[in-house]
mmCIF file of C-alpha atoms in Angstrom:
data_model
loop_
_atom_site.group_PDB
_atom_site.id
_atom_site.type_symbol
_atom_site.label_atom_id
_atom_site.label_comp_id
_atom_site.label_asym_id
_atom_site.label_seq_id
_atom_site.Cartn_x
_atom_site.Cartn_y
_atom_site.Cartn_z
ATOM 1 C CA MET B 16 0.000 0.000 0.000
ATOM 2 C CA MET B 17 2.843 2.361 0.863
ATOM 3 C CA LEU B 18 4.492 1.578 -2.463
ATOM 4 C CA LEU B 19 1.289 2.282 -4.379
ATOM 5 C CA ARG B 20 0.852 5.629 -2.643
ATOM 6 C CA LEU B 21 4.413 6.603 -3.514
ATOM 7 C CA VAL B 22 3.902 5.681 -7.155
ATOM 8 C CA LEU B 23 0.712 7.705 -7.336
ATOM 9 C CA VAL B 24 2.388 10.745 -5.850
ATOM 10 C CA LEU B 25 5.316 10.538 -8.220
ATOM 11 C CA THR B 26 2.997 10.163 -11.183
ATOM 12 C CA PHE B 27 1.035 13.218 -10.137
ATOM 13 C CA LEU B 28 4.191 15.308 -9.873
ATOM 14 C CA ALA B 29 5.453 14.225 -13.247
ATOM 15 C CA VAL B 30 2.330 15.136 -15.197
ATOM 16 C CA PRO B 31 1.774 18.824 -15.777
ATOM 17 C CA LEU B 32 -1.657 20.387 -15.520
ATOM 18 C CA LEU B 33 -2.310 19.596 -19.134
ATOM 19 C CA SER B 34 -0.570 17.049 -21.286
ATOM 20 C CA TYR B 35 1.417 18.274 -24.246
ATOM 21 C CA GLY B 36 -0.970 18.827 -27.141
ATOM 22 C CA GLN B 37 -4.068 19.045 -24.977
ATOM 23 C CA LYS B 38 -5.926 22.341 -25.228
ATOM 24 C CA ALA B 39 -6.870 24.663 -22.388
ATOM 25 C CA LYS B 40 -10.557 24.983 -21.616
ATOM 26 C CA THR B 41 -10.353 27.995 -19.339
ATOM 27 C CA ILE B 42 -8.370 31.196 -19.025
ATOM 28 C CA ASP B 43 -6.714 29.829 -15.919
ATOM 29 C CA GLU B 44 -5.683 26.647 -17.724
ATOM 30 C CA LEU B 45 -4.231 28.600 -20.627
ATOM 31 C CA ALA B 46 -2.428 30.974 -18.274
ATOM 32 C CA LYS B 47 -1.050 27.993 -16.369
ATOM 33 C CA MET B 48 0.162 26.292 -19.555
ATOM 34 C CA TYR B 49 2.183 29.372 -20.465
ATOM 35 C CA ASP B 50 3.049 30.474 -16.958
ATOM 36 C CA ALA B 51 6.664 31.614 -16.822
ATOM 37 C CA SER B 52 6.713 33.042 -13.327
ATOM 38 C CA ARG B 53 9.311 30.468 -12.300
ATOM 39 C CA CYS B 54 11.728 32.032 -14.810
ATOM 40 C CA LYS B 55 12.258 34.977 -12.455
ATOM 41 C CA THR B 56 14.038 32.718 -9.994
ATOM 42 C CA CYS B 57 17.145 32.862 -12.170
ATOM 43 C CA HIS B 58 16.309 35.686 -14.591
ATOM 44 C CA ALA B 59 15.016 38.259 -12.116
ATOM 45 C CA GLU B 60 16.128 41.371 -13.996
ATOM 46 C CA ILE B 61 14.805 40.216 -17.356
ATOM 47 C CA TYR B 62 11.562 39.091 -15.768
ATOM 48 C CA ALA B 63 11.116 42.465 -14.049
ATOM 49 C CA GLN B 64 11.661 44.216 -17.383
ATOM 50 C CA TRP B 65 9.145 41.946 -19.096
ATOM 51 C CA GLU B 66 6.558 42.520 -16.356
ATOM 52 C CA LYS B 67 6.484 46.207 -17.290
ATOM 53 C CA SER B 68 6.329 45.514 -21.010
ATOM 54 C CA HIS B 69 3.301 45.428 -23.271
ATOM 55 C CA HIS B 70 4.078 41.744 -23.830
ATOM 56 C CA ALA B 71 2.966 41.216 -20.236
ATOM 57 C CA ARG B 72 -0.428 42.809 -20.947
ATOM 58 C CA PRO B 73 -1.132 42.148 -24.635
ATOM 59 C CA LEU B 74 -4.914 42.295 -24.246
ATOM 60 C CA MET B 75 -4.939 45.309 -21.975
ATOM 61 C CA GLY B 76 -4.011 48.123 -24.321
ATOM 62 C CA VAL B 77 -2.606 51.205 -22.640
ATOM 63 C CA LYS B 78 -3.192 52.389 -19.098
ATOM 64 C CA GLY B 79 -5.598 49.704 -18.032
ATOM 65 C CA GLY B 80 -7.653 49.634 -21.211
ATOM 66 C CA LEU B 81 -9.267 46.445 -22.460
ATOM 67 C CA MET B 82 -8.550 46.706 -26.146
ATOM 68 C CA LEU B 83 -10.536 43.657 -27.241
ATOM 69 C CA THR B 84 -13.807 44.923 -25.784
ATOM 70 C CA PRO B 85 -15.300 45.997 -29.164
ATOM 71 C CA LEU B 86 -15.098 42.371 -30.309
ATOM 72 C CA ALA B 87 -16.878 41.181 -27.182
ATOM 73 C CA LEU B 88 -19.812 43.540 -27.622
ATOM 74 C CA LYS B 89 -23.112 42.144 -28.824
ATOM 75 C CA LYS B 90 -23.403 42.113 -32.598
ATOM 76 C CA GLY B 91 -25.069 45.284 -33.803
ATOM 77 C CA GLU B 92 -24.463 47.114 -30.548
ATOM 78 C CA LYS B 93 -22.782 50.469 -30.891
ATOM 79 C CA GLY B 94 -19.036 49.922 -31.039
ATOM 80 C CA SER B 95 -19.297 46.226 -31.952
ATOM 81 C CA THR B 96 -17.332 44.751 -34.824
ATOM 82 C CA ALA B 97 -17.715 42.246 -37.616
ATOM 83 C CA PHE B 98 -16.188 39.716 -35.238
ATOM 84 C CA SER B 99 -18.875 40.230 -32.582
ATOM 85 C CA GLU B 100 -21.665 37.700 -31.977
ATOM 86 C CA ASP B 101 -25.210 37.762 -30.584
ATOM 87 C CA SER B 102 -24.118 36.393 -27.242
ATOM 88 C CA PRO B 103 -20.880 35.576 -25.417
ATOM 89 C CA GLY B 104 -21.660 31.860 -25.709
ATOM 90 C CA LYS B 105 -21.244 31.997 -29.477
ATOM 91 C CA MET B 106 -17.746 33.428 -29.353
ATOM 92 C CA THR B 107 -14.923 31.196 -30.561
ATOM 93 C CA ILE B 108 -11.189 31.536 -30.954
ATOM 94 C CA LYS B 109 -11.850 32.591 -34.568
ATOM 95 C CA ASN B 110 -13.876 35.560 -33.337
ATOM 96 C CA TYR B 111 -10.653 36.951 -31.922
ATOM 97 C CA PRO B 112 -8.320 37.203 -34.920
ATOM 98 C CA CYS B 113 -6.179 39.533 -32.773
ATOM 99 C CA PHE B 114 -4.978 36.369 -31.032
ATOM 100 C CA LYS B 115 -2.736 35.832 -34.041
ATOM 101 C CA CYS B 116 -0.276 38.199 -32.384
ATOM 102 C CA HIS B 117 -1.775 39.383 -29.117
ATOM 103 C CA LEU B 118 -2.151 35.847 -27.754
ATOM 104 C CA PRO B 119 -0.724 33.308 -30.216
ATOM 105 C CA GLN B 120 -0.992 30.476 -27.703
ATOM 106 C CA ALA B 121 -4.776 30.808 -27.827
ATOM 107 C CA VAL B 122 -4.735 29.835 -31.503
ATOM 108 C CA THR B 123 -2.671 26.710 -30.905
ATOM 109 C CA SER B 124 -3.605 25.723 -27.379
ATOM 110 C CA ALA B 125 -7.063 26.950 -26.366
ATOM 111 C CA GLU B 126 -10.569 25.612 -26.789
ATOM 112 C CA ASP B 127 -13.372 27.946 -27.850
ATOM 113 C CA SER B 128 -14.539 27.995 -24.241
ATOM 114 C CA VAL B 129 -11.589 30.312 -23.522
ATOM 115 C CA ALA B 130 -13.034 32.805 -26.014
ATOM 116 C CA VAL B 131 -16.409 32.586 -24.285
ATOM 117 C CA GLU B 132 -14.835 33.175 -20.880
ATOM 118 C CA LEU B 133 -12.755 36.047 -22.232
ATOM 119 C CA THR B 134 -15.842 37.669 -23.757
ATOM 120 C CA GLU B 135 -17.652 37.481 -20.436
ATOM 121 C CA ALA B 136 -14.608 38.910 -18.659
ATOM 122 C CA LEU B 137 -14.320 41.789 -21.138
ATOM 123 C CA LEU B 138 -18.002 42.649 -20.790
ATOM 124 C CA ALA B 139 -17.653 42.522 -17.006
ATOM 125 C CA LYS B 140 -14.538 44.741 -17.238
ATOM 126 C CA ASP B 141 -12.714 42.041 -15.312
ATOM 127 C CA ALA B 142 -9.200 43.347 -15.943
ATOM 128 C CA ALA B 143 -7.662 40.930 -13.454
ATOM 129 C CA LYS B 144 -8.916 37.930 -15.422
ATOM 130 C CA VAL B 145 -8.056 39.355 -18.844
ATOM 131 C CA GLY B 146 -4.641 40.313 -17.494
ATOM 132 C CA LYS B 147 -3.818 36.664 -16.842
ATOM 133 C CA LEU B 148 -3.388 36.189 -20.563
ATOM 134 C CA GLN B 149 0.137 37.218 -21.420
ATOM 135 C CA ILE B 150 2.826 36.815 -24.024
ATOM 136 C CA THR B 151 5.161 35.016 -21.679
ATOM 137 C CA CYS B 152 8.736 33.835 -22.035
ATOM 138 C CA ILE B 153 7.418 30.552 -23.452
ATOM 139 C CA VAL B 154 5.654 32.235 -26.381
ATOM 140 C CA CYS B 155 8.792 33.877 -27.755
ATOM 141 C CA HIS B 156 11.416 31.441 -26.491
ATOM 142 C CA HIS B 157 9.509 28.375 -27.656
ATOM 143 C CA ASP B 158 6.425 28.759 -29.813
ATOM 144 C CA LYS B 159 7.733 31.572 -32.029
ATOM 145 C CA ALA B 160 11.385 30.534 -32.072
ATOM 146 C CA ILE B 161 11.391 28.617 -35.348
ATOM 147 C CA ILE B 162 10.130 29.894 -38.687
ATOM 148 C CA HIS B 163 11.920 27.317 -40.855
ATOM 149 C CA LYS B 164 9.756 24.418 -39.702
ATOM 150 C CA ARG B 165 10.108 22.444 -42.936
ATOM 151 C CA GLU B 166 13.855 22.413 -42.490
ATOM 152 C CA LEU B 167 14.241 22.569 -38.722
ATOM 153 C CA GLY B 168 10.999 21.084 -37.485
ATOM 154 C CA ALA B 169 8.625 22.538 -34.929
ATOM 155 C CA PRO B 170 9.862 23.758 -31.552
ATOM 156 C CA GLU B 171 10.767 20.695 -29.520
ATOM 157 C CA LYS B 172 8.981 19.691 -26.347
ATOM 158 C CA GLY B 173 11.051 20.599 -23.324
ATOM 159 C CA VAL B 174 13.354 22.918 -25.260
ATOM 160 C CA LEU B 175 13.603 26.685 -25.083
ATOM 161 C CA TYR B 176 15.322 28.738 -27.762
ATOM 162 C CA GLY B 177 17.644 31.679 -27.370
ATOM 163 C CA LYS B 178 20.754 33.357 -28.723
ATOM 164 C CA ARG B 179 22.992 30.403 -27.850
ATOM 165 C CA ASP B 180 22.968 26.748 -26.893
ATOM 166 C CA ILE B 181 22.694 25.926 -23.192
ATOM 167 C CA PRO B 182 22.790 22.127 -22.926
ATOM 168 C CA VAL B 183 21.689 22.061 -19.292
ATOM 169 C CA HIS B 184 18.985 24.551 -18.370
ATOM 170 C CA MET B 185 17.893 24.427 -14.753
ATOM 171 C CA ASP B 186 14.134 24.168 -15.247
ATOM 172 C CA SER B 187 11.732 21.356 -14.532
ATOM 173 C CA THR B 188 10.037 21.537 -17.933
ATOM 174 C CA PHE B 189 12.457 23.169 -20.326
ATOM 175 C CA LYS B 190 15.694 21.365 -19.598
ATOM 176 C CA THR B 191 17.645 22.556 -22.646
ATOM 177 C CA VAL B 192 18.117 25.784 -24.564
ATOM 178 C CA LYS B 193 18.961 25.654 -28.233
ATOM 179 C CA LYS B 194 20.204 28.438 -30.431
ATOM 180 C CA SER B 195 17.461 29.953 -32.547
ATOM 181 C CA ALA B 196 18.376 30.863 -36.109
ATOM 182 C CA ILE B 197 16.373 34.082 -35.974
ATOM 183 C CA PHE B 198 16.588 35.462 -32.442
ATOM 184 C CA LYS B 199 18.869 38.306 -33.426
ATOM 185 C CA ASP B 200 16.977 39.099 -36.600
ATOM 186 C CA SER B 201 14.138 41.529 -37.170
ATOM 187 C CA VAL B 202 12.124 38.805 -38.846
ATOM 188 C CA PHE B 203 11.639 37.257 -35.419
ATOM 189 C CA CYS B 204 9.773 40.373 -34.258
ATOM 190 C CA GLY B 205 8.169 40.670 -37.682
ATOM 191 C CA GLN B 206 6.134 37.546 -36.988
ATOM 192 C CA CYS B 207 3.787 39.786 -35.043
ATOM 193 C CA HIS B 208 4.815 43.375 -35.632
ATOM 194 C CA GLY B 209 3.363 43.019 -39.041
ATOM 195 C CA LEU B 210 3.436 43.573 -42.702
ATOM 196 C CA GLY B 211 0.091 45.284 -43.132
ATOM 197 C CA PRO B 212 -3.420 43.989 -43.791
ATOM 198 C CA ASN B 213 -4.173 40.528 -42.449
ATOM 199 C CA LEU B 214 -5.752 39.130 -45.579
ATOM 200 C CA GLU B 215 -5.786 35.486 -44.523
ATOM 201 C CA PHE B 216 -8.916 35.978 -42.396
ATOM 202 C CA ASP B 217 -12.492 35.813 -43.687
ATOM 203 C CA GLN B 218 -12.819 39.448 -42.571
ATOM 204 C CA ALA B 219 -9.609 41.282 -43.411
ATOM 205 C CA PHE B 220 -8.273 43.760 -40.897
ATOM 206 C CA GLN B 221 -5.134 45.764 -40.372
ATOM 207 C CA CYS B 222 -3.051 46.109 -37.281
ATOM 208 C CA ALA B 223 0.697 46.747 -37.136
ATOM 209 C CA ASN B 224 2.629 47.670 -40.282
ATOM 210 C CA LEU B 225 5.930 47.923 -38.474
ATOM 211 C CA TYR B 226 7.905 45.128 -40.084
ATOM 212 C CA GLY B 227 6.642 46.098 -43.516
ATOM 213 C CA SER B 228 7.799 49.640 -42.919
ATOM 214 C CA TYR B 229 11.173 48.344 -41.739
ATOM 215 C CA LEU B 230 11.639 46.197 -44.838
ATOM 216 C CA HIS B 231 10.362 48.600 -47.442
ATOM 217 C CA ASN B 232 11.480 51.970 -46.123
ATOM 218 C CA TYR B 233 14.470 51.289 -43.885
ATOM 219 C CA VAL B 234 16.298 48.277 -45.264
ATOM 220 C CA SER B 235 15.610 49.530 -48.777
ATOM 221 C CA GLY B 236 17.330 52.808 -47.877
ATOM 222 C CA GLY B 237 20.438 51.096 -46.576
ATOM 223 C CA GLY B 238 19.418 50.688 -42.912
ATOM 224 C CA THR B 239 21.254 47.872 -41.163
ATOM 225 C CA GLN B 240 20.050 47.944 -37.561
ATOM 226 C CA SER B 241 17.703 45.246 -36.308
ATOM 227 C CA CYS B 242 14.676 45.688 -34.042
ATOM 228 C CA GLN B 243 16.708 44.084 -31.269
ATOM 229 C CA ASP B 244 19.611 46.511 -31.754
ATOM 230 C CA CYS B 245 17.432 49.424 -30.654
ATOM 231 C CA HIS B 246 14.591 47.917 -28.632
ATOM 232 C CA MET B 247 16.508 45.173 -26.801
ATOM 233 C CA LYS B 248 19.831 46.855 -26.059
ATOM 234 C CA ASN B 249 21.763 44.777 -23.521
ATOM 235 C CA GLY B 250 18.959 42.222 -23.632
ATOM 236 C CA ASP B 251 16.382 44.643 -22.245
ATOM 237 C CA HIS B 252 13.052 42.808 -22.214
ATOM 238 C CA LEU B 253 11.028 45.950 -21.524
ATOM 239 C CA LEU B 254 10.997 46.373 -25.292
ATOM 240 C CA ALA B 255 10.358 50.077 -24.969
ATOM 241 C CA PRO B 256 8.237 52.031 -25.323
ATOM 242 C CA ASN B 257 6.149 51.234 -22.317
ATOM 243 C CA TRP B 258 3.291 53.626 -23.003
ATOM 244 C CA ASN B 259 2.168 53.437 -19.392
ATOM 245 C CA ASP B 260 5.341 55.334 -18.485
ATOM 246 C CA ASP B 261 4.741 58.845 -19.811
ATOM 247 C CA LYS B 262 8.146 60.253 -18.934
ATOM 248 C CA ALA B 263 10.191 57.398 -20.371
ATOM 249 C CA SER B 264 8.059 57.325 -23.522
ATOM 250 C CA SER B 265 8.587 61.040 -24.112
ATOM 251 C CA GLU B 266 12.312 60.625 -23.540
ATOM 252 C CA LEU B 267 12.523 57.721 -25.960
ATOM 253 C CA LEU B 268 10.633 59.665 -28.614
ATOM 254 C CA ALA B 269 12.807 62.729 -28.083
ATOM 255 C CA LYS B 270 15.891 60.580 -28.516
ATOM 256 C CA ALA B 271 14.658 59.100 -31.778
ATOM 257 C CA ILE B 272 13.066 62.211 -33.266
ATOM 258 C CA THR B 273 14.668 65.590 -33.830
ATOM 259 C CA LEU B 274 12.865 68.842 -34.519
ATOM 260 C CA ASP B 275 14.539 71.833 -36.105
ATOM 261 C CA VAL B 276 12.687 75.140 -36.341
ATOM 262 C CA GLN B 277 13.857 78.093 -38.435
ATOM 263 C CA THR B 278 11.957 81.374 -38.572
ATOM 264 C CA LEU B 279 12.001 84.453 -40.734
ATOM 265 C CA GLY B 280 10.213 87.738 -40.212
ATOM 266 C CA TYR B 281 9.879 90.116 -43.140
ATOM 267 C CA GLU B 282 7.458 92.285 -45.015
ATOM 268 C CA TRP B 283 6.207 90.763 -48.178
ATOM 269 C CA LEU B 284 5.592 93.011 -51.115
ATOM 270 C CA GLN B 285 2.746 91.568 -53.095
ATOM 271 C CA LYS B 286 2.197 94.726 -55.038
ATOM 272 C CA ALA B 287 3.386 98.280 -54.791
ATOM 273 C CA GLY B 288 2.410 99.955 -51.529
ATOM 274 C CA THR B 289 1.047 96.825 -49.812
ATOM 275 C CA LEU B 290 3.730 95.467 -47.538
ATOM 276 C CA ILE B 291 2.369 92.513 -45.609
ATOM 277 C CA PRO B 292 4.123 91.651 -42.298
ATOM 278 C CA LYS B 293 4.765 87.965 -42.379
ATOM 279 C CA VAL B 294 6.449 85.252 -40.358
ATOM 280 C CA VAL B 295 7.675 82.112 -42.028
ATOM 281 C CA VAL B 296 8.225 79.006 -39.917
ATOM 282 C CA ASN B 297 10.187 76.175 -41.438
ATOM 283 C CA THR B 298 10.270 72.887 -39.575
ATOM 284 C CA LYS B 299 12.297 69.796 -40.206
ATOM 285 C CA ILE B 300 11.647 66.535 -38.381
ATOM 286 C CA THR B 301 14.068 63.648 -38.663
ATOM 287 C CA THR B 302 13.950 60.235 -37.078
ATOM 288 C CA SER B 303 16.546 57.602 -36.352
ATOM 289 C CA ALA B 304 13.909 54.884 -36.072
ATOM 290 C CA GLY B 305 14.037 51.958 -38.466
ATOM 291 C CA HIS B 306 10.308 52.122 -39.094
ATOM 292 C CA ARG B 307 7.524 54.613 -39.585
ATOM 293 C CA ILE B 308 6.331 56.577 -36.595
ATOM 294 C CA PRO B 309 3.684 55.913 -35.495
ATOM 295 C CA ASP B 310 3.299 52.196 -35.966
ATOM 296 C CA GLY B 311 3.250 49.135 -33.775
ATOM 297 C CA MET N 5 2.763 69.140 -34.475
ATOM 298 C CA ILE N 6 1.151 72.468 -33.478
ATOM 299 C CA THR N 7 2.578 75.896 -34.217
ATOM 300 C CA LYS N 8 1.218 78.838 -32.219
ATOM 301 C CA PHE N 9 1.869 82.572 -32.210
ATOM 302 C CA LYS N 10 1.841 85.131 -29.439
ATOM 303 C CA ASP N 11 2.559 88.835 -29.648
ATOM 304 C CA LYS N 12 5.057 90.516 -27.347
ATOM 305 C CA ASP N 13 2.368 90.871 -24.676
ATOM 306 C CA GLY N 14 1.671 87.161 -24.711
ATOM 307 C CA LYS N 15 -1.640 87.431 -26.467
ATOM 308 C CA ALA N 16 -2.379 84.829 -29.110
ATOM 309 C CA ILE N 17 -2.446 86.557 -32.440
ATOM 310 C CA GLU N 18 -2.901 83.836 -34.994
ATOM 311 C CA LYS N 19 -4.823 80.688 -35.394
ATOM 312 C CA LYS N 20 -2.601 77.713 -34.746
ATOM 313 C CA GLU N 21 -1.440 75.435 -37.527
ATOM 314 C CA GLU N 22 -1.451 71.665 -37.082
ATOM 315 C CA ARG N 23 0.186 68.856 -38.961
ATOM 316 C CA HIS N 24 -0.726 65.232 -38.344
ATOM 317 C CA TYR N 25 1.687 62.446 -39.143
ATOM 318 C CA HIS N 26 0.177 58.981 -39.212
ATOM 319 C CA PRO N 27 -1.057 56.227 -41.508
ATOM 320 C CA GLN N 28 -4.714 56.598 -42.368
ATOM 321 C CA ALA N 29 -6.852 53.595 -43.187
ATOM 322 C CA THR N 30 -10.396 52.802 -44.201
ATOM 323 C CA ASN N 31 -12.323 49.547 -44.221
ATOM 324 C CA CYS N 32 -12.239 49.678 -48.040
ATOM 325 C CA ARG N 33 -16.060 49.657 -48.099
ATOM 326 C CA ASP N 34 -16.454 53.401 -47.762
ATOM 327 C CA THR N 35 -14.255 56.475 -47.653
ATOM 328 C CA LYS N 36 -14.390 57.089 -43.912
ATOM 329 C CA MET N 37 -11.143 56.783 -42.015
ATOM 330 C CA LYS N 38 -11.262 54.127 -39.339
ATOM 331 C CA TYR N 39 -9.400 53.920 -36.090
ATOM 332 C CA GLY N 40 -8.752 50.547 -34.485
ATOM 333 C CA ALA N 41 -7.342 47.403 -36.029
ATOM 334 C CA GLN N 42 -10.679 45.621 -35.905
ATOM 335 C CA TRP N 43 -12.178 48.140 -38.344
ATOM 336 C CA LYS N 44 -9.263 49.075 -40.551
ATOM 337 C CA VAL N 45 -8.439 47.099 -43.671
ATOM 338 C CA ALA N 46 -5.809 49.071 -45.565
ATOM 339 C CA ASN N 47 -3.975 52.362 -45.492
ATOM 340 C CA ILE N 48 -5.144 54.861 -48.065
ATOM 341 C CA ARG N 49 -2.770 57.659 -47.064
ATOM 342 C CA ASP N 50 0.376 57.776 -45.017
ATOM 343 C CA THR N 51 1.759 61.007 -43.579
ATOM 344 C CA SER N 52 3.893 59.252 -40.942
ATOM 345 C CA LEU N 53 7.487 60.032 -40.178
ATOM 346 C CA GLN N 54 9.384 57.649 -42.420
ATOM 347 C CA PRO N 55 12.771 56.132 -41.657
ATOM 348 C CA LEU N 56 15.748 57.812 -43.296
ATOM 349 C CA GLN N 57 13.559 60.658 -44.511
ATOM 350 C CA ALA N 58 13.116 64.171 -43.195
ATOM 351 C CA LYS N 59 9.669 65.679 -42.880
ATOM 352 C CA LYS N 60 9.776 69.335 -43.850
ATOM 353 C CA GLU N 61 7.060 71.941 -43.500
ATOM 354 C CA SER N 62 6.891 75.620 -44.319
ATOM 355 C CA MET N 63 4.141 77.677 -42.707
ATOM 356 C CA GLU N 64 3.399 81.335 -43.273
ATOM 357 C CA PHE N 65 1.607 83.669 -40.891
ATOM 358 C CA VAL N 66 0.487 87.206 -41.572
ATOM 359 C CA LEU N 67 0.930 89.445 -38.540
ATOM 360 C CA PRO N 68 -1.885 91.788 -37.532
ATOM 361 C CA ASP N 69 -1.456 95.505 -38.149
ATOM 362 C CA GLY N 70 0.963 97.118 -35.719
ATOM 363 C CA VAL N 71 2.528 93.876 -34.558
ATOM 364 C CA ARG N 72 6.240 93.758 -35.350
ATOM 365 C CA SER N 73 7.337 90.871 -33.147
ATOM 366 C CA ALA N 74 5.979 87.476 -32.235
ATOM 367 C CA ASP N 75 6.863 84.388 -30.243
ATOM 368 C CA VAL N 76 6.524 81.258 -32.329
ATOM 369 C CA THR N 77 6.144 77.975 -30.487
ATOM 370 C CA VAL N 78 6.280 74.621 -32.230
ATOM 371 C CA ASN N 79 5.101 71.672 -30.169
ATOM 372 C CA LEU N 80 5.788 68.174 -31.372
ATOM 373 C CA PHE N 81 4.023 65.398 -29.510
ATOM 374 C CA TYR N 82 2.790 61.852 -29.889
ATOM 375 C CA GLU N 83 -0.883 61.103 -29.541
ATOM 376 C CA LEU N 84 -1.847 57.615 -28.486
ATOM 377 C CA THR N 85 -5.372 56.291 -29.012
ATOM 378 C CA THR N 86 -7.014 59.648 -28.247
ATOM 379 C CA PRO N 87 -5.947 63.287 -28.671
ATOM 380 C CA ALA N 88 -6.055 63.609 -24.898
ATOM 381 C CA GLN N 89 -3.324 61.028 -24.464
ATOM 382 C CA LYS N 90 -0.290 63.072 -25.383
ATOM 383 C CA TYR N 91 3.405 62.385 -25.008
ATOM 384 C CA PRO N 92 5.402 65.620 -25.455
ATOM 385 C CA ILE N 93 8.492 65.222 -27.647
ATOM 386 C CA HIS N 94 9.867 68.681 -28.369
ATOM 387 C CA SER N 95 8.757 72.256 -27.774
ATOM 388 C CA ILE N 96 10.727 75.034 -29.417
ATOM 389 C CA THR N 97 9.946 78.738 -29.029
ATOM 390 C CA LYS N 98 11.546 81.461 -31.120
ATOM 391 C CA THR N 99 11.044 85.187 -31.106
ATOM 392 C CA VAL N 100 10.685 86.676 -34.533
ATOM 393 C CA SER N 101 10.996 90.383 -35.203
ATOM 394 C CA LEU N 102 10.357 92.399 -38.288
ATOM 395 C CA ASP N 103 12.746 95.051 -37.072
ATOM 396 C CA LYS N 104 16.474 94.942 -37.708
#
C-alpha cells in the first residue's frame, strides 16, 4: 500500500496540468500552460523588465484599457465589430483574430470555451482575469522561435530557444536551450509586428505595419540595424516604449526624433504699396527609427 | 505638431497650424477613415514620419497691423489612441521680429 501511494504521488508530480498537445478549456488553464513566473528565480532582472512591457499585458491596451472589448460587444451594438456575436456563448477563438499576435498560444492551445470566458470577462470589465493572458517567455522562447519548420521542425517539447545553446537549463520543464536561427533578426519580431493587412482571415483587418515599414522603407534605404539593436539593447526585455510610463516614452521619442525650427520675419511686397508683415516658420523633423512613426 | 503665435504681450495673435503624421486607413467599403485594427483594412494615405527621410514643412503667418514681433512655439508630440493622451516630444519657441 505504501508503495502504491508513492507511485501515485510521483505520477502526479510528473504530469503537468495539461498534457502536451491538450488544449486549455479555461483562461486559468491557458495561463497555467504558459506560466513563466518560475523564470524569475534565475532571470530576475529580465523578468522584471518583461513585467512592465506590453508583452505582459497584450490584451490590456494602454493604461488599463481592455482593447478587445469591441469584439466582445453584442453584434449590432454600438461599437461592436464584424467579429462580434449575438451572445458571449457563441464566441470562438476565430472571433478573436487579434490572437494571431496578441495571444498566439490561444490559436494553438485553447478551446473555444476560452473565447467565451474572455468575452464574459471583457463585458464585465474584469481586468484581473483578462490580465492573466500574457505573451510570456514561453511564447517567444519556444512557440515563435522557429520559422523554418520544414527544415528545422517545430519547436521541440522541453526545449527553449535563445541566442545560444545551453545544454543544461535548470528548469523542470524546459531542460535545454537551443540556439534559434532568428533570435537576433528583425524577422523574429516581424512575426507579429506586421506587414500590413491581415488578408488570410475571412474578414480582413489591419493592425501593425511595423515590419513592412522596416523592410520597405528602412532596409531599402540602406538601414542595417535590427529591431533588437534598438529595442533590446543589452537584452532589455522591456521592449520600450512602455506607453504606461509617460516620462520614459517622451524621452525615448525625443531621442529618436529631432525637430529643427527656423523662422524668418519680413514684409512681403505683393504689389506696390502693400507690404504685408509675415512670419515664415520652417520645420524639419528627422527620425533615427528603423520604421515609420507611429506604428506598432 | 502644433505651431502657435503670441505677440510681445503674450496674447495669441494667430490661429494655430497643425500637422498630423500617421497612416490613415479605411475599411475599403467606404471612404471614412477608421481607427482601431478591428475596423481598418488598408492604409489609403500615409503622412507618418518615415525612416531615413526628413519631414519638412513651411508655414506662413500674416501678422496683424501694428505687430512687429511674435513668439513662435512649435510643439511636437505623440498622440496615443485619443488626442487627450499626449506624449510631449519637443517644444521650441523662437522670437521673430520684423525690425532689424
